[in-house]
Amino acid sequence: TRKMSVREIRQDFPALRQQVYGKNLIYFDNGATSQKPQMVLDAINQYYSMDNANIHRGVHHLSQKATSEYEEARETIRRFINAEKKDEIIFTKGTTDGINLVASSFGELLSAGDEIIISAMEHHSNIVPWQMLAERKKLVLKVIPINKRGELLLEDYQNMLSSKTKLVAITHISNSLGTINPVEQIIESAHAVGAKVLIDGAQSVQHTKVDVQAMNCDFFVFSGHKVFGPTGIGVLYGKEALLDEMPPYQGGGDMISKVTFERTTYNELPFKFEAGTPHIAGGICLGTALNYLNQFDSKELEEYERDLTEYAQEMLETFENITLIGTAKNKTSVVSFHIPGIHPFDIGTLLDKQGIAVRTGHHCTQPLMDFYQIPGTIRASFAFYNTREEIDAFIAAVEKSISMLG
Ligand code: PMP
């Protein structure tokens, strides 16, 4: 294992070495997407320069090479989240695509009156597909409420569960609040009534060790671009028996076993859910991104990020006019706040002029913003390449921006 040294890690990320408006870039928008290490950039270049070929069907050397690299990446992903089998790893376009796949395919197994439970802190991508499915199949959608700190009310959740509950779809870590949800407990309770559980891992694989078998989730989804890999690639993990039961999502090449005009039979897992030419470079280079992370002790990265988060939160608490949004006891990598009387966008614009990239707005969690009765927040989200010095500069810039707008 490679010792965690933030100075050395920063050398691996060329994007961090640039200036914006003549200021050193401070990149605090990792919740939206992460920067890419040189290893991943080199792998993208290598693939398109030398290895480019379509996979799974070619007799020629390059096709076989691309196929084996793509399938090796699937194995790297399996190991990274500790899935039992390689065919439980389905390549998708990202978290949103994975959730839509499950809503569409697992959704076919549901019938009128069945219930799906989500939570008040979900990203739109873990709300809207279920609303669409509920409308199509006449299902009931229930929402676990939260407290002001941004923690799920688990007693209310317990009371929602019944034999009618078929699926619980919940985020592991909130992108707007940083709250880490007690997913093991949520999953155990759901299983006790026979419901399946989908975990939205878009904000978790890059911040904490994920073990899908220990967690015992039925589905787990995440995006490559938030774990230092390319955009347009993501992963759906599903338990094999469940995926076997589910009908295909899209029809086309690669997902079939035999096609005639009378009848088509489907390919085995994971190909049953992978119609068409996939994002081959994306899959291979997501594997590279995970190999980059595999150099480190995940616990060490996790503790470092928690320390950064606590530090930023403590500094923000010293401002009288700032309202912190998301003060859960168990949280990481996100500080979100609101300043009464000042629109988040105005602060974001002033921070940008000082070279600081943050996200402002509702972060695709409008119902959550409604709960707090605010238009949006200013969100700084961290990765292991960020530093305390950057937070100091950020805090000074926030102070300056407030006084300019005040
Ligand atoms: N869920 C959560 C918690 C997220 O943070 C995001 C990305 N902001 C998504 C889902 C959607 O991910 P993607 O846009 O990569 O599909």
Coordinates of C-alpha atoms and ligand atoms in Angstrom, one line a residue:
T1 CA 0.0 0.0 0.0
R2 CA 1.0 3.5 -0.8
K3 CA 1.2 5.9 2.1
M4 CA -1.3 8.7 2.0
S5 CA 0.6 11.9 1.2
V6 CA -1.7 14.7 -0.1
R7 CA 1.3 16.5 -1.7
E8 CA 2.2 13.5 -3.7
I9 CA -1.4 12.6 -4.5
R10 CA -1.9 16.1 -5.9
Q11 CA 1.0 15.5 -8.4
D12 CA -1.2 12.7 -9.9
F13 CA -4.0 15.1 -10.9
P14 CA -2.9 17.6 -13.7
A15 CA -6.2 19.5 -13.4
L16 CA -5.3 20.6 -9.9
R17 CA -2.2 22.3 -11.2
Q18 CA -4.0 25.0 -13.1
Q19 CA -5.0 28.6 -12.4
V20 CA -8.4 30.1 -12.9
Y21 CA -8.7 33.9 -13.2
G22 CA -5.0 34.0 -12.2
K23 CA -5.6 32.2 -8.9
N24 CA -4.6 28.6 -8.0
L25 CA -7.7 26.4 -8.6
I26 CA -9.4 25.2 -5.5
Y27 CA -11.6 22.4 -6.7
F28 CA -14.4 21.8 -4.2
D29 CA -17.0 20.4 -6.5
N30 CA -16.1 16.7 -6.2
G31 CA -19.7 15.8 -5.4
A32 CA -20.6 16.8 -8.9
T33 CA -17.6 15.1 -10.5
S34 CA -14.1 14.3 -9.6
Q35 CA -10.8 15.1 -11.3
K36 CA -8.9 12.3 -13.1
P37 CA -5.4 11.0 -12.2
Q38 CA -2.7 10.7 -14.9
M39 CA -3.0 6.9 -14.8
V40 CA -6.6 7.2 -16.1
L41 CA -5.7 9.9 -18.7
D42 CA -2.9 7.6 -19.9
A43 CA -5.3 4.6 -20.1
I44 CA -7.8 6.6 -22.1
N45 CA -5.0 7.7 -24.5
Q46 CA -3.7 4.1 -24.7
Y47 CA -7.1 2.6 -25.5
Y48 CA -8.0 5.0 -28.3
S49 CA -4.5 5.1 -29.7
M50 CA -3.7 1.4 -29.8
D51 CA -6.4 -0.9 -28.5
N52 CA -9.6 0.4 -30.0
A53 CA -11.8 -2.4 -31.3
N54 CA -15.3 -3.6 -30.7
I55 CA -15.6 -6.3 -28.1
H56 CA -17.1 -9.8 -27.6
R57 CA -17.5 -10.6 -31.3
G58 CA -14.1 -10.2 -33.0
V59 CA -11.8 -12.9 -34.1
H60 CA -8.9 -10.6 -34.5
H61 CA -6.2 -9.6 -32.1
L62 CA -7.3 -6.1 -31.1
S63 CA -10.9 -7.2 -30.5
Q64 CA -9.7 -9.9 -28.2
K65 CA -7.4 -7.5 -26.4
A66 CA -10.2 -4.9 -25.9
T67 CA -12.5 -7.7 -24.8
S68 CA -10.1 -9.0 -22.2
E69 CA -9.3 -5.6 -20.9
Y70 CA -13.0 -4.8 -20.6
E71 CA -13.8 -8.0 -18.8
E72 CA -10.7 -7.5 -16.6
A73 CA -12.2 -4.2 -15.6
R74 CA -15.4 -5.9 -14.6
E75 CA -13.4 -8.2 -12.3
T76 CA -11.6 -5.2 -10.8
I77 CA -15.0 -3.6 -10.0
R78 CA -16.3 -6.9 -8.6
R79 CA -13.3 -7.0 -6.2
F80 CA -13.6 -3.3 -5.4
I81 CA -17.1 -3.7 -4.0
N82 CA -16.6 -7.3 -3.0
A83 CA -19.5 -8.8 -5.1
E84 CA -19.5 -12.5 -5.0
K85 CA -19.7 -13.0 -8.8
K86 CA -18.4 -11.2 -11.9
D87 CA -21.7 -11.6 -13.7
E88 CA -23.4 -9.5 -10.9
I89 CA -21.6 -6.5 -12.3
I90 CA -23.5 -4.8 -15.1
F91 CA -22.0 -1.9 -16.9
T92 CA -24.3 1.1 -17.2
K93 CA -24.0 4.8 -18.2
G94 CA -24.0 5.9 -14.6
T95 CA -26.0 6.0 -11.4
T96 CA -29.1 7.4 -13.1
D97 CA -29.0 4.7 -15.8
G98 CA -28.6 2.0 -13.2
I99 CA -31.6 3.2 -11.2
N100 CA -33.7 3.4 -14.4
L101 CA -32.6 -0.1 -15.4
V102 CA -33.9 -1.4 -12.0
A103 CA -37.1 0.7 -12.1
S104 CA -37.9 -0.6 -15.6
S105 CA -36.9 -4.2 -15.2
F106 CA -37.4 -5.1 -11.5
G107 CA -40.5 -2.8 -11.8
E108 CA -42.0 -5.3 -14.3
L109 CA -42.2 -7.8 -11.4
L110 CA -44.4 -5.4 -9.3
S111 CA -48.2 -5.0 -9.4
A112 CA -50.8 -2.5 -8.4
G113 CA -50.8 -1.6 -4.7
D114 CA -47.2 -2.7 -4.1
E115 CA -45.1 -0.1 -2.2
I116 CA -41.7 1.5 -2.8
I117 CA -40.0 3.5 -0.1
I118 CA -37.5 6.3 -0.7
S119 CA -36.2 9.1 1.5
A120 CA -36.6 12.8 1.8
M121 CA -32.9 13.3 1.0
E122 CA -32.8 11.5 -2.4
H123 CA -31.3 12.9 -5.6
H124 CA -33.8 13.4 -8.3
S125 CA -32.4 10.3 -10.1
N126 CA -33.6 8.2 -7.1
I127 CA -37.0 9.9 -7.0
V128 CA -38.3 10.4 -10.6
P129 CA -37.8 6.9 -12.0
W130 CA -39.9 5.5 -9.0
Q131 CA -42.6 8.2 -9.6
M132 CA -42.8 7.2 -13.3
L133 CA -42.9 3.5 -12.4
A134 CA -45.5 4.1 -9.6
E135 CA -47.7 5.9 -12.2
R136 CA -47.3 3.2 -14.8
K137 CA -47.9 0.3 -12.5
K138 CA -50.2 2.0 -9.9
L139 CA -47.8 1.6 -7.0
V140 CA -47.5 3.6 -3.8
L141 CA -44.4 5.7 -3.2
K142 CA -43.6 6.5 0.4
V143 CA -40.9 8.8 1.7
I144 CA -38.9 8.4 4.9
P145 CA -38.8 11.8 6.7
I146 CA -35.7 13.4 8.1
N147 CA -34.9 15.7 11.1
K148 CA -33.4 19.2 10.8
R149 CA -29.8 17.8 11.1
G150 CA -30.5 15.8 8.0
E151 CA -30.8 12.3 9.5
L152 CA -33.4 9.7 8.6
L153 CA -36.2 9.1 11.1
L154 CA -35.8 5.4 11.4
E155 CA -38.8 4.8 13.6
D156 CA -41.0 6.3 10.9
Y157 CA -39.3 4.0 8.4
Q158 CA -40.0 1.0 10.6
N159 CA -43.7 1.9 10.7
M160 CA -43.8 2.2 6.9
L161 CA -42.6 -1.3 6.3
S162 CA -45.1 -4.0 5.7
S163 CA -45.6 -7.1 3.5
K164 CA -46.7 -4.6 0.8
T165 CA -43.2 -3.1 0.6
K166 CA -41.4 -4.5 -2.4
L167 CA -38.4 -2.1 -2.7
V168 CA -36.5 0.4 -0.5
A169 CA -34.3 2.7 -2.6
I170 CA -32.0 4.9 -0.5
T171 CA -28.9 6.9 -0.8
H172 CA -25.8 5.7 1.0
I173 CA -24.4 9.2 1.4
S174 CA -26.4 12.3 0.7
N175 CA -24.9 14.6 -2.0
S176 CA -26.4 17.7 -0.5
L177 CA -25.8 17.0 3.2
G178 CA -23.0 14.5 3.5
T179 CA -25.1 12.4 5.8
I180 CA -24.0 8.7 5.9
N181 CA -27.1 6.6 6.3
P182 CA -27.2 3.4 8.4
V183 CA -27.7 1.3 5.3
E184 CA -27.0 -2.1 7.0
Q185 CA -29.9 -1.5 9.5
I186 CA -32.2 -0.2 6.7
I187 CA -31.5 -3.3 4.6
E188 CA -32.0 -5.7 7.5
S189 CA -35.4 -4.2 8.3
A190 CA -36.5 -4.3 4.7
H191 CA -35.5 -7.9 4.3
A192 CA -37.5 -8.7 7.5
V193 CA -40.6 -7.9 5.5
G194 CA -39.4 -9.5 2.3
A195 CA -38.5 -6.2 0.5
K196 CA -35.5 -5.7 -1.7
V197 CA -33.1 -2.8 -1.3
L198 CA -31.3 -0.6 -3.8
I199 CA -28.5 1.5 -2.5
D200 CA -27.5 4.7 -4.4
G201 CA -23.7 4.7 -4.0
A202 CA -23.0 7.7 -6.2
Q203 CA -21.5 9.5 -3.2
S204 CA -20.2 6.6 -1.3
V205 CA -17.7 4.4 -3.2
Q206 CA -15.2 7.3 -3.4
H207 CA -15.5 8.1 0.3
T208 CA -15.9 4.8 2.2
K209 CA -15.1 1.1 1.7
V210 CA -18.1 -0.6 0.2
D211 CA -18.7 -4.3 0.6
V212 CA -22.0 -5.3 -1.0
Q213 CA -22.0 -8.7 0.5
A214 CA -21.4 -7.4 4.1
M215 CA -24.0 -4.7 3.5
N216 CA -26.3 -7.4 2.0
C217 CA -28.0 -4.9 -0.4
D218 CA -29.8 -6.4 -3.4
F219 CA -28.8 -3.6 -5.8
F220 CA -26.0 -1.1 -5.6
V221 CA -25.4 1.6 -8.2
F222 CA -22.6 4.2 -8.8
S223 CA -21.0 6.4 -11.5
G224 CA -17.5 6.2 -12.9
H225 CA -17.0 9.9 -13.1
K226 CA -17.3 10.5 -9.4
V227 CA -14.7 7.9 -8.6
F228 CA -11.9 9.5 -10.7
G229 CA -13.0 7.6 -13.8
P230 CA -14.6 8.7 -17.1
T231 CA -18.1 10.1 -17.6
G232 CA -20.7 7.9 -19.4
I233 CA -19.8 4.7 -17.5
G234 CA -21.3 3.3 -14.3
V235 CA -22.1 0.1 -12.5
L236 CA -25.2 -1.7 -11.4
Y237 CA -24.5 -4.5 -8.9
G238 CA -27.4 -6.9 -8.4
K239 CA -27.6 -10.3 -6.7
E240 CA -27.4 -13.0 -9.3
A241 CA -30.7 -14.7 -8.5
L242 CA -32.6 -11.5 -8.6
L243 CA -31.0 -10.3 -11.9
D244 CA -31.8 -13.8 -13.4
E245 CA -35.5 -13.3 -12.5
M246 CA -35.6 -9.8 -14.1
P247 CA -36.5 -9.2 -17.7
P248 CA -34.0 -7.5 -20.0
Y249 CA -33.9 -3.7 -20.0
Q250 CA -33.1 -2.8 -23.6
G251 CA -33.1 -5.0 -26.7
G252 CA -30.3 -5.2 -29.2
G253 CA -27.0 -6.7 -30.0
D254 CA -25.0 -8.6 -27.4
M255 CA -28.0 -9.1 -25.1
I256 CA -29.3 -12.0 -27.1
S257 CA -28.6 -15.7 -27.3
K258 CA -30.5 -16.5 -30.5
V259 CA -32.7 -14.3 -32.7
T260 CA -35.3 -15.5 -35.2
F261 CA -38.4 -13.5 -36.3
E262 CA -40.5 -15.9 -34.4
R263 CA -38.7 -15.9 -31.1
T264 CA -35.6 -14.4 -29.4
T265 CA -33.8 -15.9 -26.4
Y266 CA -31.6 -13.8 -24.2
N267 CA -28.0 -13.9 -23.3
E268 CA -26.8 -14.9 -19.8
L269 CA -25.7 -12.4 -17.2
P270 CA -24.3 -9.8 -17.3
F271 CA -24.8 -9.4 -21.1
K272 CA -28.6 -9.8 -20.8
F273 CA -28.6 -6.2 -19.5
E274 CA -25.9 -4.8 -21.8
A275 CA -27.5 -4.2 -25.2
G276 CA -25.4 -2.6 -27.9
T277 CA -21.7 -1.5 -28.1
P278 CA -20.9 -0.2 -24.6
H279 CA -18.6 2.5 -23.5
I280 CA -15.5 0.3 -23.9
A281 CA -12.9 2.9 -23.0
G282 CA -15.1 4.0 -20.1
G283 CA -15.3 0.5 -18.6
I284 CA -11.6 -0.2 -19.0
C285 CA -10.6 3.2 -17.6
L286 CA -13.0 2.9 -14.7
G287 CA -11.0 -0.2 -13.9
T288 CA -7.9 1.9 -14.0
A289 CA -9.4 4.5 -11.7
L290 CA -10.2 1.8 -9.1
N291 CA -6.7 0.4 -9.5
Y292 CA -5.5 3.9 -8.7
L293 CA -7.5 3.9 -5.5
N294 CA -6.5 0.3 -4.7
Q295 CA -2.9 1.6 -4.1
F296 CA -4.1 3.2 -0.8
D297 CA -5.5 2.1 2.5
S298 CA -9.2 3.1 2.1
K299 CA -9.4 3.7 5.9
E300 CA -6.6 6.3 5.7
L301 CA -8.3 8.2 2.9
E302 CA -11.6 8.1 4.7
E303 CA -10.2 9.5 7.9
Y304 CA -8.4 12.2 6.0
E305 CA -11.6 13.3 4.3
R306 CA -13.6 13.2 7.6
D307 CA -11.0 15.4 9.1
L308 CA -11.2 17.9 6.3
T309 CA -15.0 17.9 6.5
E310 CA -15.0 18.5 10.3
Y311 CA -12.4 21.3 9.9
A312 CA -14.5 23.1 7.3
Q313 CA -17.7 22.6 9.3
E314 CA -16.1 24.0 12.4
M315 CA -14.8 27.1 10.5
L316 CA -18.2 27.7 9.0
E317 CA -19.8 27.5 12.4
T318 CA -17.9 30.5 13.5
F319 CA -19.9 32.7 11.1
E320 CA -22.9 34.2 12.8
N321 CA -24.9 34.8 9.6
I322 CA -24.3 31.3 8.1
T323 CA -26.9 28.5 8.5
L324 CA -25.3 25.1 8.0
I325 CA -27.5 22.6 6.2
G326 CA -26.7 19.0 7.1
T327 CA -25.2 18.6 10.6
A328 CA -25.7 14.9 11.0
K329 CA -23.5 13.2 13.5
N330 CA -22.3 10.7 10.9
K331 CA -21.3 12.6 7.8
T332 CA -18.4 13.1 5.4
S333 CA -17.0 15.1 2.5
V334 CA -19.8 17.7 2.1
V335 CA -20.4 21.1 3.8
S336 CA -23.5 22.8 2.7
F337 CA -24.7 26.2 3.9
H338 CA -27.1 29.0 3.3
I339 CA -26.8 32.7 4.1
P340 CA -30.2 34.3 4.8
G341 CA -30.7 37.3 2.5
I342 CA -28.0 36.3 0.0
H343 CA -28.7 34.1 -3.0
P344 CA -26.3 31.1 -3.1
F345 CA -25.6 31.9 -6.8
D346 CA -24.1 35.3 -5.9
I347 CA -21.7 33.8 -3.4
G348 CA -20.8 31.0 -5.9
T349 CA -20.0 33.6 -8.5
L350 CA -17.7 35.6 -6.2
L351 CA -16.0 32.4 -5.1
D352 CA -15.4 31.4 -8.7
K353 CA -13.7 34.8 -9.4
Q354 CA -11.3 33.8 -6.6
G355 CA -10.5 30.5 -8.2
I356 CA -12.8 28.4 -6.0
A357 CA -15.1 25.9 -7.6
V358 CA -18.2 25.1 -5.5
R359 CA -21.7 24.1 -6.4
T360 CA -24.7 26.3 -5.7
G361 CA -28.4 25.5 -6.0
H362 CA -30.6 22.6 -5.2
H363 CA -28.1 19.9 -6.1
C364 CA -30.9 17.9 -7.8
T365 CA -32.6 17.5 -4.4
Q366 CA -35.5 20.0 -4.7
P367 CA -37.7 18.3 -2.2
L368 CA -34.9 18.5 0.4
M369 CA -34.5 22.2 -0.2
D370 CA -38.3 22.6 0.2
F371 CA -37.9 20.8 3.6
Y372 CA -35.4 23.4 4.7
Q373 CA -37.4 26.2 3.0
I374 CA -34.4 27.5 1.1
P375 CA -33.8 28.0 -2.6
G376 CA -30.5 26.1 -2.4
T377 CA -27.2 25.9 -0.7
I378 CA -23.5 26.7 -1.3
R379 CA -21.9 23.3 -1.3
A380 CA -18.2 22.5 -0.9
S381 CA -17.5 18.8 -1.5
F382 CA -14.1 17.3 -0.9
A383 CA -11.9 14.6 -2.2
F384 CA -8.7 13.1 -0.7
Y385 CA -6.6 15.5 -2.9
N386 CA -8.0 18.6 -1.1
T387 CA -6.1 20.2 1.8
R388 CA -6.7 22.2 5.0
E389 CA -4.9 25.2 3.4
E390 CA -7.5 25.1 0.6
I391 CA -10.2 25.2 3.2
D392 CA -8.5 28.2 4.9
A393 CA -8.5 30.0 1.6
F394 CA -12.1 29.1 1.0
I395 CA -13.2 30.4 4.4
A396 CA -11.4 33.7 3.8
A397 CA -13.0 33.9 0.4
V398 CA -16.5 33.3 1.9
E399 CA -15.9 36.0 4.4
K400 CA -14.8 38.4 1.7
S401 CA -17.8 37.5 -0.5
I402 CA -20.2 38.1 2.4
S403 CA -18.8 41.5 3.1
M404 CA -18.9 42.4 -0.6
L405 CA -22.6 41.4 -0.8
G406 CA -23.5 42.5 2.7
Ligands
PMP1 N1 -27.4 10.0 -6.7 C1 -26.6 10.9 -6.0 C2 -26.6 10.8 -4.5 C3 -25.8 11.8 -6.7 O1 -25.0 12.6 -6.0 C4 -25.8 11.8 -8.1 C5 -24.9 12.7 -8.9 N2 -25.0 14.1 -8.4 C6 -26.6 10.9 -8.8 C7 -27.4 10.0 -8.0 C8 -26.7 10.8 -10.3 O2 -25.5 10.4 -10.8 P1 -25.2 10.5 -12.4 O3 -25.6 11.9 -12.8 O4 -23.8 10.3 -12.5 O5 -26.1 9.5 -13.1

